[in-house]
Amino acid sequence: RRYPTVELRAETFNGSTHVPVPSDGAFLKALLFELRLVDDHVFVEQRDSCSRISRSSVYSVSTAAGELWPVLAFHKSGLIYACVPLVEGALEPRPALLTVSGLSQGLALLLGIMDYVSPSRKNEAEMSAKIGQLRNLLIQACPLGTPLNTNIRSLNGSFEDIQEVPAGKDQPAWRSSTYKGKPQVNVCITEKVKCMQYDQRDVVDTWQVYGAVNCKCDIEGSAPNVTLSLTLPTNAPPLQDIVVHHCVTSVDPAMLTSTSAEPLHDSVYNGPYKFPFIPPSDSFNLCYYTSQVPVPPILGCYQLVEEGSQIKITVNLKLHESIKNSFEYCEARIPFFNRGPIAQLEYKVTYGQLDLSREKSLLVWIIGQKFPKSLEVSLTGTVSFGTAGKEHPTDYVCTGNTAYVKLYFRIPDFTLTGCYVDQHSIQIFVPGKPKITASRELISSDYYIWNSKAPAPMVYKPLLD
């Protein structure tokens, strides 16, 4: 969908330097190229050079008229969700992403569309019907180019109900229906930890934590007021890069300006993290955050050495003593790229069990739900391979001895930051005593341990774009 009024405003802001949005076909072709969904096997400097490494879903797309920026896009479950947000100001010099309000509005709208479309992705007929309704829904959600309601699922696909007045005159647009019944609130904090470990003196290990607070508030009334507080243990690292849902009515400005791009200092906001809000009818993410935690949960060392026709592997893992030793699952996957199927395997594990995948190119070390009392586990083995076939995995980065172990785990009722929701701090200004359920979890995400006996891909560029 195009909004001529928005494009006219963009041209007004930038004058002769304005880059118009090309035709749908040309835009799609350029976007597929930028997302590496076409010609991904060819190195193109303007797209693939180290200077173009992207740490976000915001891209600069090359068009016949010049570089179109910002283009917000992501690829999920076989579909591409994209929009071109308006930057209310000049594009030269390029403004910081945090200052462009259109990016957060565009992302909220795209996530709303994804939430509406994705449940039907396995049913082609249902998917086509939903996509066919999107134009009608966007007229309601974003009539003149500014998102008014990003909860696409709550909208009605027919034009008959567009003019319907909400049940209560004070009911906000994002609260699409009213609840009848016993009040109850469910809150879940999900933290994901990304990690790159190298076990090399001249290379710094990196890890990052991302948190999201999901809420589902079943409360009567057209505009109920709720206040929720996030609590940290004493001396815990502060929450940073906090982004809040649009239903939040007020927050301390210092909370929103605390950023991980700046070194930690005394002026960093340490809480309390209070969020007063009027909840939507459906489940939603109240806020997102990051934090600079001092250690990763599992420290690892991986060594792979080639000796003739065999390779010898050693994997050592240690759970940090501050981490809750109670997993829903914990396993290490050891892939072997650009080689044939595993023909012979001799191994020894101090804990857990080792399985070989069906295609015989992946070792799965199932550690289970607990580390032993020593908090350390190890795997040693010798592997030899047969003749490679087309069905075996290849990788342009992992050639020779450049290889990794990838960890998968989930720890229920635990967060790496220590962040939790105090149920007694949740204030709901409605009659009756609500039922409150609070939970939390830590999940691995892109948790890599690289072979210390070979060079590994690294990025030293600071997170300042």
Coordinates of C-alpha atoms in Angstrom, one line a residue:
R1 CA 0.0 0.0 0.0
R2 CA 1.3 3.5 -0.9
Y3 CA 0.5 6.8 0.8
P4 CA 1.0 9.7 -1.6
T5 CA 0.7 12.2 1.3
V6 CA 3.6 10.5 3.1
E7 CA 5.7 10.5 -0.1
L8 CA 5.0 14.2 -0.6
R9 CA 6.1 15.0 2.9
A10 CA 9.3 13.0 2.4
E11 CA 10.0 15.0 -0.8
T12 CA 9.3 18.3 1.1
F13 CA 11.8 17.4 3.8
N14 CA 14.6 16.4 1.5
G15 CA 14.1 18.5 -1.7
S16 CA 16.6 17.7 -4.5
T17 CA 18.2 14.8 -2.5
H18 CA 14.9 13.0 -2.1
V19 CA 14.9 9.3 -3.4
P20 CA 11.4 8.3 -4.5
V21 CA 10.1 4.8 -3.8
P22 CA 10.3 2.9 -7.1
S23 CA 7.6 0.8 -8.6
D24 CA 6.5 -2.3 -6.7
G25 CA 8.3 -4.6 -9.1
A26 CA 11.6 -2.6 -9.0
F27 CA 11.4 -2.2 -5.2
L28 CA 10.8 -6.0 -4.6
K29 CA 13.8 -6.9 -6.9
A30 CA 16.1 -4.4 -5.1
L31 CA 14.9 -5.6 -1.6
L32 CA 15.4 -9.3 -2.4
F33 CA 18.9 -8.5 -3.5
E34 CA 19.6 -6.5 -0.4
L35 CA 18.2 -9.3 1.8
R36 CA 20.5 -11.9 0.0
L37 CA 17.4 -13.8 -1.1
V38 CA 18.7 -13.6 -4.7
D39 CA 22.3 -13.9 -6.0
D40 CA 23.4 -14.9 -2.4
H41 CA 26.3 -17.0 -3.9
V42 CA 27.8 -14.0 -5.6
F43 CA 30.0 -11.5 -3.7
V44 CA 28.8 -7.9 -4.4
E45 CA 30.8 -5.3 -2.7
Q46 CA 28.0 -2.7 -2.2
R47 CA 26.0 -5.4 -0.4
D48 CA 28.5 -7.9 1.1
S49 CA 31.5 -5.8 2.2
C50 CA 32.3 -5.6 5.9
S51 CA 31.2 -2.0 5.9
R52 CA 27.6 -3.0 5.2
I53 CA 27.2 -5.4 8.1
S54 CA 23.7 -4.8 9.5
R55 CA 22.8 -5.3 13.1
S56 CA 19.2 -4.4 12.7
S57 CA 16.3 -4.9 10.3
V58 CA 16.9 -1.4 8.8
Y59 CA 18.4 -1.5 5.3
S60 CA 19.6 0.9 2.6
V61 CA 18.3 -0.4 -0.7
S62 CA 19.9 0.6 -4.0
T63 CA 17.5 1.9 -6.6
A64 CA 17.9 3.5 -10.0
A65 CA 17.3 7.0 -8.3
G66 CA 19.8 6.4 -5.5
E67 CA 20.0 4.8 -2.0
L68 CA 16.5 4.4 -0.4
W69 CA 16.8 4.6 3.4
P70 CA 15.4 3.6 5.8
V71 CA 13.8 0.4 4.6
L72 CA 12.5 -1.7 7.5
A73 CA 12.3 -5.4 6.4
F74 CA 12.6 -8.9 7.9
H75 CA 12.1 -12.4 6.5
K76 CA 9.9 -14.8 8.6
S77 CA 8.4 -18.2 7.7
G78 CA 8.7 -17.7 4.0
L79 CA 7.3 -14.2 3.9
I80 CA 8.9 -10.8 3.7
Y81 CA 7.5 -8.0 5.8
A82 CA 8.7 -4.5 4.7
C83 CA 7.8 -0.9 4.9
V84 CA 9.5 2.5 4.2
P85 CA 9.0 4.7 7.3
L86 CA 9.0 8.5 7.0
V87 CA 11.9 10.4 8.5
E88 CA 10.6 13.7 9.6
G89 CA 13.7 15.7 8.8
A90 CA 16.8 15.7 6.6
L91 CA 18.5 12.4 5.7
E92 CA 22.0 14.0 5.5
P93 CA 23.7 13.5 7.8
R94 CA 21.9 10.2 8.4
P95 CA 20.1 10.4 11.8
A96 CA 20.5 7.8 14.5
L97 CA 17.9 5.0 14.4
L98 CA 16.7 5.7 17.9
T99 CA 15.6 9.2 16.9
V100 CA 13.4 8.1 14.0
S101 CA 9.9 7.5 15.5
G102 CA 8.6 6.1 12.2
L103 CA 10.8 3.1 12.6
S104 CA 9.1 1.9 15.8
Q105 CA 5.7 2.7 14.4
G106 CA 6.5 0.8 11.2
L107 CA 7.9 -2.2 13.2
A108 CA 4.8 -2.3 15.4
L109 CA 2.6 -2.3 12.2
L110 CA 4.7 -5.1 10.5
L111 CA 4.6 -7.2 13.7
G112 CA 0.8 -6.8 13.9
I113 CA 0.5 -7.9 10.2
M114 CA 2.8 -10.9 11.0
D115 CA 0.7 -11.8 14.0
Y116 CA -2.4 -11.7 11.8
V117 CA -0.9 -13.7 8.9
S118 CA 1.5 -16.2 10.3
P119 CA -0.9 -18.6 12.1
S120 CA -2.2 -19.5 8.7
R121 CA 1.1 -20.1 6.9
K122 CA 0.6 -23.9 6.7
N123 CA -2.9 -23.5 5.1
E124 CA -2.5 -21.9 1.6
A125 CA -6.2 -21.2 1.1
E126 CA -6.5 -19.5 4.5
M127 CA -3.3 -17.6 3.9
S128 CA -4.5 -16.2 0.6
A129 CA -7.8 -15.2 2.2
K130 CA -6.1 -13.3 5.0
I131 CA -3.7 -11.5 2.6
G132 CA -6.7 -10.6 0.5
Q133 CA -8.2 -8.9 3.5
L134 CA -5.1 -6.9 4.4
R135 CA -5.9 -3.9 2.2
N136 CA -9.3 -3.4 4.0
L137 CA -7.6 -3.9 7.3
L138 CA -4.9 -1.4 6.6
I139 CA -7.5 1.3 5.8
Q140 CA -8.6 0.9 9.4
A141 CA -5.1 0.4 11.0
C142 CA -3.2 3.0 9.0
P143 CA -5.7 5.2 7.1
L144 CA -3.4 8.1 6.1
G145 CA 0.1 6.6 6.6
T146 CA 0.3 6.9 10.4
P147 CA -0.5 3.6 12.3
L148 CA -3.5 4.1 14.6
N149 CA -4.0 0.4 15.6
T150 CA -1.2 -2.1 15.1
N151 CA -3.3 -5.1 16.5
I152 CA -4.5 -6.2 13.0
R153 CA -6.2 -9.3 14.4
S154 CA -8.6 -7.2 16.4
L155 CA -9.9 -5.4 13.3
N156 CA -12.8 -6.4 11.1
G157 CA -12.2 -7.3 7.5
S158 CA -15.4 -5.8 6.1
F159 CA -16.1 -2.2 5.4
E160 CA -19.4 -2.3 7.2
D161 CA -17.9 -2.0 10.7
I162 CA -15.2 0.6 10.0
Q163 CA -17.4 3.5 11.4
E164 CA -18.4 1.5 14.5
V165 CA -17.9 3.6 17.7
P166 CA -16.1 1.8 20.6
A167 CA -18.4 0.6 23.4
G168 CA -17.0 3.2 25.8
K169 CA -16.2 6.8 24.9
D170 CA -12.9 6.6 26.8
Q171 CA -11.9 3.3 25.3
P172 CA -8.5 3.6 23.5
A173 CA -8.2 2.4 19.9
W174 CA -5.9 -0.4 20.8
R175 CA -8.4 -2.0 23.2
S176 CA -10.6 -3.6 20.7
S177 CA -13.1 -5.4 23.0
T178 CA -14.2 -5.5 26.6
Y179 CA -13.7 -8.5 28.9
K180 CA -16.4 -9.9 31.2
G181 CA -15.4 -12.2 34.0
K182 CA -12.9 -12.6 36.9
P183 CA -9.9 -10.3 36.5
Q184 CA -6.6 -12.0 35.8
V185 CA -3.1 -11.0 34.6
N186 CA -0.4 -13.2 33.2
V187 CA 3.1 -11.8 32.8
C188 CA 6.1 -13.7 31.4
I189 CA 9.7 -12.3 31.1
T190 CA 11.6 -14.0 28.4
E191 CA 15.4 -13.4 28.1
K192 CA 17.5 -14.6 25.2
V193 CA 21.2 -14.8 25.4
K194 CA 23.5 -14.6 22.3
C195 CA 27.1 -15.6 22.6
M196 CA 30.3 -15.9 20.6
Q197 CA 33.2 -17.7 22.4
Y198 CA 36.6 -18.2 20.9
D199 CA 38.9 -19.4 23.7
Q200 CA 41.8 -17.3 22.1
R201 CA 44.0 -14.8 23.9
D202 CA 43.8 -12.1 21.2
V203 CA 40.1 -12.4 20.6
V204 CA 37.4 -11.1 23.0
D205 CA 34.4 -13.3 23.7
T206 CA 31.1 -11.5 23.3
W207 CA 27.6 -12.0 24.7
Q208 CA 24.4 -10.1 24.7
V209 CA 21.1 -10.4 26.6
Y210 CA 17.7 -9.4 25.1
G211 CA 14.5 -9.4 27.3
A212 CA 10.8 -9.1 26.5
V213 CA 8.0 -8.7 29.0
N214 CA 4.8 -10.3 27.6
C215 CA 1.4 -9.5 29.2
K216 CA -2.2 -10.8 28.9
C217 CA -4.6 -8.7 31.0
D218 CA -8.2 -10.0 31.2
I219 CA -9.8 -7.0 33.0
E220 CA -13.3 -5.5 32.8
G221 CA -13.8 -1.9 31.8
S222 CA -13.2 0.1 28.7
A223 CA -9.9 1.7 29.9
P224 CA -8.6 -0.1 33.0
N225 CA -5.4 1.2 34.5
V226 CA -2.6 -1.2 35.4
T227 CA 0.9 -0.5 36.8
L228 CA 3.6 -3.2 36.6
S229 CA 7.1 -3.0 38.1
L230 CA 10.2 -4.9 37.1
T231 CA 12.6 -5.6 39.9
L232 CA 16.4 -6.3 39.9
P233 CA 18.5 -7.9 42.6
T234 CA 20.9 -5.6 44.5
N235 CA 24.0 -4.8 42.5
A236 CA 22.5 -6.3 39.3
P237 CA 23.4 -4.6 36.0
P238 CA 20.7 -2.1 34.9
L239 CA 18.3 -2.6 32.1
Q240 CA 19.1 -0.6 29.0
D241 CA 17.8 0.1 25.5
I242 CA 14.2 -0.1 26.9
V243 CA 11.4 0.2 24.3
V244 CA 7.9 0.3 25.5
H245 CA 4.5 -0.6 24.0
H246 CA 2.4 2.4 22.9
C247 CA -0.2 1.6 25.5
V248 CA 2.2 2.7 28.3
T249 CA 0.9 6.0 29.5
S250 CA 4.0 7.5 31.2
V251 CA 7.6 6.5 32.1
D252 CA 10.7 8.2 33.5
P253 CA 12.5 9.7 30.5
A254 CA 15.8 8.5 32.0
M255 CA 14.6 5.0 31.6
L256 CA 14.4 5.4 27.8
T257 CA 17.7 7.2 27.3
S258 CA 19.8 4.6 29.1
T259 CA 21.6 2.9 26.2
S260 CA 24.1 0.0 25.9
A261 CA 26.0 2.1 23.2
E262 CA 27.4 4.2 26.1
P263 CA 29.8 2.8 28.7
L264 CA 28.1 2.1 32.1
H265 CA 28.5 5.1 34.5
D266 CA 26.9 6.6 37.6
S267 CA 24.1 8.3 35.7
V268 CA 22.7 5.0 34.2
Y269 CA 19.1 4.6 35.2
N270 CA 18.8 1.8 37.9
G271 CA 15.1 1.8 38.4
P272 CA 12.5 1.4 39.7
Y273 CA 11.2 0.2 36.3
K274 CA 7.5 1.2 36.6
F275 CA 5.1 0.9 33.6
P276 CA 1.6 2.3 34.0
F277 CA -0.6 1.3 31.0
I278 CA -4.0 0.6 29.6
P279 CA -3.7 -3.0 28.3
P280 CA -4.9 -4.1 24.9
S281 CA -7.4 -7.0 24.8
D282 CA -4.9 -9.5 23.5
S283 CA -1.5 -10.7 24.5
F284 CA 1.2 -8.1 23.9
N285 CA 4.8 -7.3 24.7
L286 CA 4.9 -4.5 27.3
C287 CA 8.5 -3.7 26.8
Y288 CA 11.9 -4.9 25.4
Y289 CA 15.3 -4.3 27.0
T290 CA 19.0 -5.3 26.9
S291 CA 21.5 -5.6 29.7
Q292 CA 25.3 -5.9 30.0
V293 CA 25.6 -9.0 32.2
P294 CA 29.2 -9.8 33.5
V295 CA 29.4 -13.5 32.4
P296 CA 27.7 -15.9 29.9
P297 CA 25.8 -18.7 31.5
I298 CA 27.9 -21.5 30.0
L299 CA 31.6 -21.2 29.3
G300 CA 32.9 -23.5 26.6
C301 CA 36.0 -24.6 24.8
Y302 CA 36.0 -26.5 21.5
Q303 CA 39.1 -28.0 19.8
L304 CA 39.0 -29.7 16.4
V305 CA 42.3 -31.0 15.0
E306 CA 42.7 -32.9 11.7
E307 CA 45.0 -35.8 11.8
G308 CA 45.2 -37.6 8.4
S309 CA 41.8 -39.0 7.5
Q310 CA 40.5 -38.5 11.0
I311 CA 39.6 -35.5 13.1
K312 CA 39.9 -35.3 16.9
I313 CA 37.4 -33.2 18.8
T314 CA 37.3 -32.0 22.4
V315 CA 34.5 -30.0 23.9
N316 CA 34.5 -28.7 27.5
L317 CA 31.5 -26.9 29.0
K318 CA 31.2 -25.3 32.4
L319 CA 28.0 -23.9 33.9
H320 CA 28.7 -20.7 35.8
E321 CA 28.0 -21.1 39.5
S322 CA 25.6 -18.1 39.6
I323 CA 23.3 -19.9 37.1
K324 CA 20.3 -22.0 38.2
N325 CA 21.2 -25.6 37.5
S326 CA 17.7 -26.7 36.4
F327 CA 17.1 -26.9 32.6
E328 CA 14.0 -27.9 30.6
Y329 CA 16.6 -29.0 28.0
C330 CA 20.3 -28.5 27.3
E331 CA 22.2 -29.9 24.3
A332 CA 25.2 -29.1 22.2
R333 CA 25.1 -29.7 18.5
I334 CA 28.4 -30.3 16.6
P335 CA 27.9 -30.0 12.8
F336 CA 30.5 -31.2 10.3
F337 CA 30.3 -29.1 7.1
N338 CA 31.8 -29.8 3.7
R339 CA 32.6 -33.4 4.6
G340 CA 30.9 -36.8 3.9
P341 CA 28.8 -38.8 6.3
I342 CA 30.3 -39.9 9.6
A343 CA 31.6 -43.4 8.9
Q344 CA 33.3 -44.1 12.2
L345 CA 32.9 -42.5 15.6
E346 CA 34.7 -43.2 18.8
Y347 CA 33.9 -41.0 21.8
K348 CA 33.8 -40.6 25.5
V349 CA 31.4 -38.3 27.5
T350 CA 31.7 -37.6 31.2
Y351 CA 28.0 -36.7 31.3
G352 CA 24.8 -37.1 29.2
Q353 CA 24.6 -39.0 26.0
L354 CA 25.7 -38.5 22.4
D355 CA 23.5 -39.2 19.4
L356 CA 24.3 -39.2 15.6
S357 CA 21.8 -37.5 13.4
R358 CA 20.0 -39.5 10.6
E359 CA 22.0 -37.9 7.8
K360 CA 25.2 -38.6 9.8
S361 CA 26.6 -35.1 9.6
L362 CA 25.7 -33.8 13.1
L363 CA 26.5 -35.0 16.6
V364 CA 23.9 -34.1 19.2
W365 CA 25.2 -34.1 22.8
I366 CA 22.2 -34.3 25.1
I367 CA 23.3 -32.9 28.5
G368 CA 19.8 -33.1 29.9
Q369 CA 18.2 -31.1 32.7
K370 CA 21.1 -30.7 35.1
F371 CA 24.9 -30.4 35.1
P372 CA 26.8 -32.6 37.5
K373 CA 27.9 -31.3 40.9
S374 CA 31.2 -30.2 39.4
L375 CA 29.2 -28.1 36.9
E376 CA 31.7 -29.3 34.2
V377 CA 31.1 -31.8 31.4
S378 CA 33.4 -32.9 28.6
L379 CA 33.3 -34.8 25.3
T380 CA 36.3 -36.3 23.5
G381 CA 36.1 -38.2 20.3
T382 CA 37.6 -39.3 17.0
V383 CA 35.6 -39.0 13.8
S384 CA 36.2 -40.3 10.2
F385 CA 34.1 -39.6 7.2
G386 CA 32.9 -41.3 4.0
T387 CA 32.4 -39.8 0.6
A388 CA 30.5 -36.5 0.5
G389 CA 27.2 -36.4 -1.3
K390 CA 24.8 -33.5 -2.3
E391 CA 22.6 -34.1 0.8
H392 CA 25.4 -33.2 3.3
P393 CA 25.6 -29.7 4.7
T394 CA 28.0 -27.1 3.2
D395 CA 29.0 -23.8 4.5
Y396 CA 31.1 -21.0 2.9
V397 CA 32.4 -19.8 6.3
C398 CA 33.1 -23.1 8.0
T399 CA 35.8 -24.5 5.8
G400 CA 38.7 -26.6 6.9
N401 CA 39.0 -26.6 10.7
T402 CA 36.9 -23.5 11.1
A403 CA 33.9 -25.0 12.9
Y404 CA 31.7 -24.5 15.9
V405 CA 29.5 -26.0 18.6
K406 CA 26.1 -24.5 19.0
L407 CA 24.3 -24.7 22.4
Y408 CA 20.5 -25.0 22.8
F409 CA 19.0 -24.6 26.3
R410 CA 16.1 -23.2 28.3
I411 CA 16.1 -22.5 32.0
P412 CA 12.6 -22.0 33.4
D413 CA 11.9 -19.6 36.3
F414 CA 15.3 -17.8 35.8
T415 CA 16.7 -14.7 34.1
L416 CA 20.3 -13.9 33.5
T417 CA 19.8 -10.3 34.6
G418 CA 17.9 -11.5 37.7
C419 CA 14.9 -9.4 36.5
Y420 CA 11.5 -10.5 37.9
V421 CA 8.0 -9.2 38.4
D422 CA 7.0 -8.7 42.0
Q423 CA 3.3 -9.9 42.0
H424 CA 2.5 -7.7 45.0
S425 CA 3.7 -4.6 43.0
I426 CA 1.2 -5.0 40.3
Q427 CA -1.6 -2.4 40.8
I428 CA -4.9 -2.8 39.1
F429 CA -7.5 -0.2 39.7
V430 CA -10.6 -2.3 39.2
P431 CA -13.1 -3.9 41.7
G432 CA -12.3 -7.4 42.9
K433 CA -9.0 -9.2 43.6
P434 CA -7.4 -10.2 40.3
K435 CA -5.5 -13.5 39.9
I436 CA -1.9 -12.7 39.0
T437 CA 0.5 -15.2 37.4
A438 CA 4.1 -14.3 36.8
S439 CA 6.8 -16.4 35.2
R440 CA 10.2 -16.0 33.6
E441 CA 12.7 -18.0 31.4
L442 CA 16.2 -17.8 29.9
I443 CA 16.6 -19.2 26.3
S444 CA 19.7 -19.6 24.2
S445 CA 19.8 -17.8 20.9
D446 CA 22.8 -18.1 18.5
Y447 CA 25.0 -19.5 21.2
Y448 CA 28.3 -20.4 19.4
I449 CA 31.6 -21.8 20.7
W450 CA 34.2 -21.7 17.9
N451 CA 37.1 -24.1 17.3
S452 CA 40.1 -22.5 19.1
K453 CA 42.5 -24.3 16.8
A454 CA 41.3 -22.4 13.7
P455 CA 40.5 -18.8 12.7
A456 CA 36.8 -17.8 13.4
P457 CA 34.8 -15.0 11.8
M458 CA 34.8 -11.9 14.0
V459 CA 33.3 -8.4 14.0
Y460 CA 34.9 -5.5 15.9
K461 CA 32.7 -2.8 14.6
P462 CA 31.1 -0.8 17.5
L463 CA 27.3 -0.8 17.8
L464 CA 27.0 2.8 16.7
D465 CA 25.4 3.4 13.3

